[in-house]
Amino acid sequence: QVQLQESGPGLVKPSETLSLTCTVSGGSITNYDWSWIRQPPGKGLEWIGYFYGGGATKYNPSLRSRVTMSINTSENQLSLRLSSVTAADTAVYYCARLSMGYDDTGFYHFFEDWGQGTLVTVSS
Amino acid sequence: ENVLTQSPGTLSLSPGERATLSCRTSQSVSNRLLTWYQQKPGQAPRVLIYGGSTRATGIPDRFSGGGSGTVFTLTISRLEPDDFAVYYCQQYGNPLTFGGGTKVEIK
């Protein structure tokens, strides 16, 4: 089990870019696949995108034009950038490790390890 | 986008009772691609069931998942005090989507 810790500014102004970092410990970031998921206060979960260990990315179409995910292998960190933010982007942002593959019963896919989350508020 | 609708929104039950939570999808989903999570206040979600019916590591056998097509269920056979929380279903698709959640509260 790896440990994940999100960090970044808790307050971002409208129209600016939200930047968060997820520091991974207990394993090499390139050995796993990752996601960012967010949760507006009091609401449900929204998947933002994947960063696969091989370097490929896949984003939620609803956010694709504004999202960039990347990794820093020397720091073992995953990063999220979300541009042109509005109040609707106010949420707790989680990074999560994806567990995906095949077992005796077939394909599986789930988010196995999660960070504690970090609240980002978009406000002037 | 595959929309997941969870019902009921809130389930009020007593410890020891059986809880049955429903997750309906707008498009058919392989049960292998359906996952259930539990979330407690101030905490990140925790995986309970993946592949529709496989309990994740450390999850007690009072939790079970089932269903197929567009209707899936999470059953908690006998509620323990630690089980009162919000439960989310999630499907693996493009895009990946979550249900709106069912809150299981103490009656």
mmCIF file of C-alpha atoms in Angstrom:
data_model
loop_
_atom_site.group_PDB
_atom_site.id
_atom_site.type_symbol
_atom_site.label_atom_id
_atom_site.label_comp_id
_atom_site.label_asym_id
_atom_site.label_seq_id
_atom_site.Cartn_x
_atom_site.Cartn_y
_atom_site.Cartn_z
ATOM 1 C CA GLN A 1 0.000 0.000 0.000
ATOM 2 C CA VAL A 2 1.373 3.384 -0.964
ATOM 3 C CA GLN A 3 0.713 6.635 0.870
ATOM 4 C CA LEU A 4 -0.460 9.732 -0.928
ATOM 5 C CA GLN A 5 -0.461 13.355 0.258
ATOM 6 C CA GLU A 6 -2.007 16.224 -1.676
ATOM 7 C CA SER A 7 -0.716 19.753 -1.293
ATOM 8 C CA GLY A 8 -1.239 23.149 -2.850
ATOM 9 C CA PRO A 9 -2.927 26.520 -2.371
ATOM 10 C CA GLY A 10 -6.236 26.404 -0.570
ATOM 11 C CA LEU A 11 -7.495 29.540 -2.293
ATOM 12 C CA VAL A 12 -7.394 30.339 -5.993
ATOM 13 C CA LYS A 13 -8.841 33.389 -7.735
ATOM 14 C CA PRO A 14 -11.394 33.019 -10.529
ATOM 15 C CA SER A 15 -9.861 32.727 -14.019
ATOM 16 C CA GLU A 16 -6.505 31.634 -12.572
ATOM 17 C CA THR A 17 -4.903 28.178 -12.659
ATOM 18 C CA LEU A 18 -5.280 25.666 -9.856
ATOM 19 C CA SER A 19 -2.075 23.688 -9.232
ATOM 20 C CA LEU A 20 -1.869 20.716 -6.892
ATOM 21 C CA THR A 21 0.773 18.145 -6.089
ATOM 22 C CA CYS A 22 0.374 14.600 -4.813
ATOM 23 C CA THR A 23 3.461 13.184 -3.127
ATOM 24 C CA VAL A 24 3.725 9.413 -3.246
ATOM 25 C CA SER A 25 5.610 7.365 -0.678
ATOM 26 C CA GLY A 26 6.069 3.646 -0.355
ATOM 27 C CA GLY A 27 6.516 2.990 -4.041
ATOM 28 C CA SER A 28 7.769 4.413 -7.308
ATOM 29 C CA ILE A 29 5.275 6.610 -9.081
ATOM 30 C CA THR A 30 6.171 5.079 -12.449
ATOM 31 C CA ASN A 31 5.129 1.626 -11.257
ATOM 32 C CA TYR A 32 1.464 2.551 -10.938
ATOM 33 C CA ASP A 33 -1.427 4.340 -12.605
ATOM 34 C CA TRP A 34 -3.025 7.399 -11.010
ATOM 35 C CA SER A 35 -6.108 9.550 -10.969
ATOM 36 C CA TRP A 36 -7.351 12.841 -9.659
ATOM 37 C CA ILE A 37 -10.903 12.909 -8.324
ATOM 38 C CA ARG A 38 -12.740 15.855 -6.807
ATOM 39 C CA GLN A 39 -15.715 16.379 -4.535
ATOM 40 C CA PRO A 40 -17.521 19.714 -4.151
ATOM 41 C CA PRO A 41 -18.488 20.395 -0.534
ATOM 42 C CA GLY A 42 -21.471 18.268 0.436
ATOM 43 C CA LYS A 43 -21.705 16.679 -3.002
ATOM 44 C CA GLY A 44 -20.625 13.575 -4.887
ATOM 45 C CA LEU A 45 -17.424 12.507 -6.587
ATOM 46 C CA GLU A 46 -16.201 13.539 -10.032
ATOM 47 C CA TRP A 47 -13.368 11.801 -11.885
ATOM 48 C CA ILE A 48 -10.912 14.281 -13.399
ATOM 49 C CA GLY A 49 -8.498 12.046 -15.264
ATOM 50 C CA TYR A 50 -5.826 9.350 -15.366
ATOM 51 C CA PHE A 51 -2.072 9.520 -15.520
ATOM 52 C CA TYR A 52 -0.788 6.103 -16.503
ATOM 53 C CA GLY A 53 2.628 4.941 -15.340
ATOM 54 C CA GLY A 54 3.792 4.728 -18.942
ATOM 55 C CA GLY A 55 3.140 8.433 -19.377
ATOM 56 C CA ALA A 56 -0.207 8.462 -21.180
ATOM 57 C CA THR A 57 -3.093 10.564 -19.937
ATOM 58 C CA LYS A 58 -6.870 10.425 -20.240
ATOM 59 C CA TYR A 59 -9.126 13.207 -19.087
ATOM 60 C CA ASN A 60 -12.811 13.607 -18.357
ATOM 61 C CA PRO A 61 -14.277 15.175 -21.516
ATOM 62 C CA SER A 62 -16.077 17.740 -19.369
ATOM 63 C CA LEU A 63 -12.713 19.093 -18.138
ATOM 64 C CA ARG A 64 -10.354 18.074 -20.934
ATOM 65 C CA SER A 65 -9.793 21.553 -22.320
ATOM 66 C CA ARG A 66 -8.598 22.835 -18.932
ATOM 67 C CA VAL A 67 -6.753 19.899 -17.336
ATOM 68 C CA THR A 68 -3.124 18.851 -17.428
ATOM 69 C CA MET A 69 -1.642 16.005 -15.391
ATOM 70 C CA SER A 70 2.048 15.250 -15.151
ATOM 71 C CA ILE A 71 4.578 13.523 -12.940
ATOM 72 C CA ASN A 72 7.947 14.445 -11.471
ATOM 73 C CA THR A 73 9.832 11.189 -11.138
ATOM 74 C CA SER A 74 12.729 12.663 -9.160
ATOM 75 C CA GLU A 75 10.314 13.918 -6.500
ATOM 76 C CA ASN A 76 7.870 10.987 -6.875
ATOM 77 C CA GLN A 77 5.028 13.451 -7.359
ATOM 78 C CA LEU A 78 1.890 13.660 -9.441
ATOM 79 C CA SER A 79 0.653 17.098 -10.461
ATOM 80 C CA LEU A 80 -2.680 18.552 -11.501
ATOM 81 C CA ARG A 81 -3.230 21.840 -13.273
ATOM 82 C CA LEU A 82 -6.732 23.152 -13.931
ATOM 83 C CA SER A 83 -6.936 26.415 -15.804
ATOM 84 C CA SER A 84 -9.566 29.171 -15.940
ATOM 85 C CA VAL A 85 -11.168 28.134 -12.687
ATOM 86 C CA THR A 86 -14.571 29.299 -11.498
ATOM 87 C CA ALA A 87 -16.506 28.854 -8.272
ATOM 88 C CA ALA A 88 -17.781 25.549 -9.688
ATOM 89 C CA ASP A 89 -14.255 24.181 -9.312
ATOM 90 C CA THR A 90 -14.361 24.601 -5.533
ATOM 91 C CA ALA A 91 -13.915 21.095 -4.167
ATOM 92 C CA VAL A 92 -11.829 18.687 -2.175
ATOM 93 C CA TYR A 93 -9.293 17.274 -4.613
ATOM 94 C CA TYR A 94 -8.070 13.717 -4.113
ATOM 95 C CA CYS A 95 -5.267 11.822 -5.789
ATOM 96 C CA ALA A 96 -5.755 8.088 -5.970
ATOM 97 C CA ARG A 97 -3.814 5.031 -7.049
ATOM 98 C CA LEU A 98 -5.540 2.922 -9.623
ATOM 99 C CA SER A 99 -5.536 -0.847 -9.332
ATOM 100 C CA MET A 100 -6.316 -2.429 -12.673
ATOM 101 C CA GLY A 101 -5.689 -5.784 -14.287
ATOM 102 C CA TYR A 102 -6.985 -9.335 -14.564
ATOM 103 C CA ASP A 103 -7.601 -11.951 -11.910
ATOM 104 C CA ASP A 104 -9.255 -15.375 -11.925
ATOM 105 C CA THR A 105 -12.679 -13.817 -12.488
ATOM 106 C CA GLY A 106 -11.734 -11.294 -15.133
ATOM 107 C CA PHE A 107 -10.876 -7.641 -15.496
ATOM 108 C CA TYR A 108 -10.864 -5.378 -12.468
ATOM 109 C CA HIS A 109 -10.470 -1.657 -11.967
ATOM 110 C CA PHE A 110 -10.771 0.376 -8.779
ATOM 111 C CA PHE A 111 -9.129 3.152 -6.814
ATOM 112 C CA GLU A 112 -7.216 1.346 -4.118
ATOM 113 C CA ASP A 113 -5.311 4.043 -2.279
ATOM 114 C CA TRP A 114 -6.405 7.635 -1.725
ATOM 115 C CA GLY A 115 -4.824 10.744 -0.331
ATOM 116 C CA GLN A 116 -6.596 12.571 2.471
ATOM 117 C CA GLY A 117 -7.732 15.263 0.042
ATOM 118 C CA THR A 118 -7.143 18.983 -0.058
ATOM 119 C CA LEU A 119 -9.832 21.656 -0.195
ATOM 120 C CA VAL A 120 -9.445 24.252 -2.905
ATOM 121 C CA THR A 121 -11.743 27.257 -2.807
ATOM 122 C CA VAL A 122 -12.138 29.479 -5.847
ATOM 123 C CA SER A 123 -12.927 32.980 -4.733
ATOM 124 C CA SER A 124 -11.737 36.513 -5.245
ATOM 125 C CA GLU B 1 -22.005 9.566 -20.360
ATOM 126 C CA ASN B 2 -23.306 6.739 -18.209
ATOM 127 C CA VAL B 3 -25.343 8.315 -15.416
ATOM 128 C CA LEU B 4 -25.511 6.393 -12.134
ATOM 129 C CA THR B 5 -28.563 6.934 -9.929
ATOM 130 C CA GLN B 6 -28.390 5.704 -6.372
ATOM 131 C CA SER B 7 -31.398 5.072 -4.180
ATOM 132 C CA PRO B 8 -32.536 5.779 -1.660
ATOM 133 C CA GLY B 9 -30.762 9.048 -1.002
ATOM 134 C CA THR B 10 -30.859 8.333 2.723
ATOM 135 C CA LEU B 11 -31.442 5.051 4.502
ATOM 136 C CA SER B 12 -32.352 5.229 8.202
ATOM 137 C CA LEU B 13 -31.702 1.942 9.943
ATOM 138 C CA SER B 14 -30.709 0.523 13.314
ATOM 139 C CA PRO B 15 -27.578 -1.475 14.084
ATOM 140 C CA GLY B 16 -28.138 -5.133 13.299
ATOM 141 C CA GLU B 17 -30.565 -4.414 10.471
ATOM 142 C CA ARG B 18 -30.002 -5.260 6.817
ATOM 143 C CA ALA B 19 -29.232 -2.480 4.356
ATOM 144 C CA THR B 20 -29.889 -2.752 0.651
ATOM 145 C CA LEU B 21 -28.547 0.036 -1.559
ATOM 146 C CA SER B 22 -29.378 0.373 -5.238
ATOM 147 C CA CYS B 23 -27.345 1.753 -8.143
ATOM 148 C CA ARG B 24 -29.017 2.097 -11.524
ATOM 149 C CA THR B 25 -27.001 2.948 -14.628
ATOM 150 C CA SER B 26 -28.359 4.729 -17.686
ATOM 151 C CA GLN B 27 -26.415 2.359 -19.950
ATOM 152 C CA SER B 28 -25.683 -1.317 -19.434
ATOM 153 C CA VAL B 29 -22.454 -2.028 -17.554
ATOM 154 C CA SER B 30 -20.531 -5.239 -17.188
ATOM 155 C CA ASN B 31 -20.662 -6.189 -13.534
ATOM 156 C CA ARG B 32 -16.859 -6.462 -13.716
ATOM 157 C CA LEU B 33 -16.761 -2.687 -14.121
ATOM 158 C CA LEU B 34 -18.900 -1.747 -11.116
ATOM 159 C CA THR B 35 -17.267 -0.659 -7.855
ATOM 160 C CA TRP B 36 -18.625 0.394 -4.460
ATOM 161 C CA TYR B 37 -16.938 2.804 -2.034
ATOM 162 C CA GLN B 38 -17.650 3.871 1.530
ATOM 163 C CA GLN B 39 -16.944 7.405 2.702
ATOM 164 C CA LYS B 40 -17.050 8.729 6.240
ATOM 165 C CA PRO B 41 -17.127 12.438 7.130
ATOM 166 C CA GLY B 42 -13.787 14.128 6.585
ATOM 167 C CA GLN B 43 -12.252 11.026 5.037
ATOM 168 C CA ALA B 44 -11.416 9.840 1.558
ATOM 169 C CA PRO B 45 -13.542 7.084 0.034
ATOM 170 C CA ARG B 46 -12.513 3.490 0.685
ATOM 171 C CA VAL B 47 -13.085 0.664 -1.768
ATOM 172 C CA LEU B 48 -15.489 -2.018 -0.545
ATOM 173 C CA ILE B 49 -16.473 -4.058 -3.592
ATOM 174 C CA TYR B 50 -14.906 -4.215 -7.043
ATOM 175 C CA GLY B 51 -15.708 -6.318 -10.085
ATOM 176 C CA GLY B 52 -19.341 -6.081 -9.026
ATOM 177 C CA SER B 53 -19.030 -8.629 -6.237
ATOM 178 C CA THR B 54 -15.428 -9.057 -5.053
ATOM 179 C CA ARG B 55 -14.715 -7.739 -1.587
ATOM 180 C CA ALA B 56 -11.580 -5.642 -1.336
ATOM 181 C CA THR B 57 -8.829 -6.626 1.071
ATOM 182 C CA GLY B 58 -9.937 -6.399 4.684
ATOM 183 C CA ILE B 59 -13.628 -5.839 3.952
ATOM 184 C CA PRO B 60 -15.853 -7.999 6.175
ATOM 185 C CA ASP B 61 -18.183 -10.526 4.617
ATOM 186 C CA ARG B 62 -21.290 -8.697 5.789
ATOM 187 C CA PHE B 63 -20.752 -6.535 2.689
ATOM 188 C CA SER B 64 -21.828 -8.053 -0.604
ATOM 189 C CA GLY B 65 -22.355 -6.735 -4.107
ATOM 190 C CA GLY B 66 -24.525 -8.019 -6.909
ATOM 191 C CA GLY B 67 -26.532 -7.184 -9.967
ATOM 192 C CA SER B 68 -26.080 -6.974 -13.689
ATOM 193 C CA GLY B 69 -26.965 -4.880 -16.701
ATOM 194 C CA THR B 70 -28.279 -1.618 -15.332
ATOM 195 C CA VAL B 71 -29.245 -2.541 -11.767
ATOM 196 C CA PHE B 72 -26.689 -3.210 -9.047
ATOM 197 C CA THR B 73 -26.971 -3.596 -5.300
ATOM 198 C CA LEU B 74 -24.774 -3.315 -2.254
ATOM 199 C CA THR B 75 -26.048 -5.265 0.732
ATOM 200 C CA ILE B 76 -24.869 -4.954 4.309
ATOM 201 C CA SER B 77 -26.261 -8.003 6.048
ATOM 202 C CA ARG B 78 -26.150 -6.695 9.631
ATOM 203 C CA LEU B 79 -25.245 -3.082 10.210
ATOM 204 C CA GLU B 80 -22.430 -2.385 12.642
ATOM 205 C CA PRO B 81 -21.966 1.080 14.190
ATOM 206 C CA ASP B 82 -18.922 1.603 11.942
ATOM 207 C CA ASP B 83 -21.031 1.112 8.800
ATOM 208 C CA PHE B 84 -23.005 4.341 9.067
ATOM 209 C CA ALA B 85 -21.534 6.368 6.228
ATOM 210 C CA VAL B 86 -22.121 7.414 2.625
ATOM 211 C CA TYR B 87 -21.808 4.801 -0.106
ATOM 212 C CA TYR B 88 -20.999 5.465 -3.750
ATOM 213 C CA CYS B 89 -21.155 3.243 -6.794
ATOM 214 C CA GLN B 90 -18.817 3.864 -9.717
ATOM 215 C CA GLN B 91 -18.600 2.491 -13.232
ATOM 216 C CA TYR B 92 -15.476 2.178 -15.360
ATOM 217 C CA GLY B 93 -16.268 3.802 -18.661
ATOM 218 C CA ASN B 94 -15.430 6.847 -20.726
ATOM 219 C CA PRO B 95 -15.872 8.903 -18.790
ATOM 220 C CA LEU B 96 -15.672 7.090 -15.464
ATOM 221 C CA THR B 97 -18.651 8.177 -13.377
ATOM 222 C CA PHE B 98 -19.886 7.926 -9.803
ATOM 223 C CA GLY B 99 -23.388 7.757 -8.415
ATOM 224 C CA GLY B 100 -24.685 10.529 -6.195
ATOM 225 C CA GLY B 101 -24.361 8.460 -3.045
ATOM 226 C CA THR B 102 -26.597 6.860 -0.421
ATOM 227 C CA LYS B 103 -26.251 7.968 3.167
ATOM 228 C CA VAL B 104 -26.844 5.223 5.707
ATOM 229 C CA GLU B 105 -27.762 6.882 8.985
ATOM 230 C CA ILE B 106 -28.652 5.637 12.424
ATOM 231 C CA LYS B 107 -32.387 5.501 13.018
#
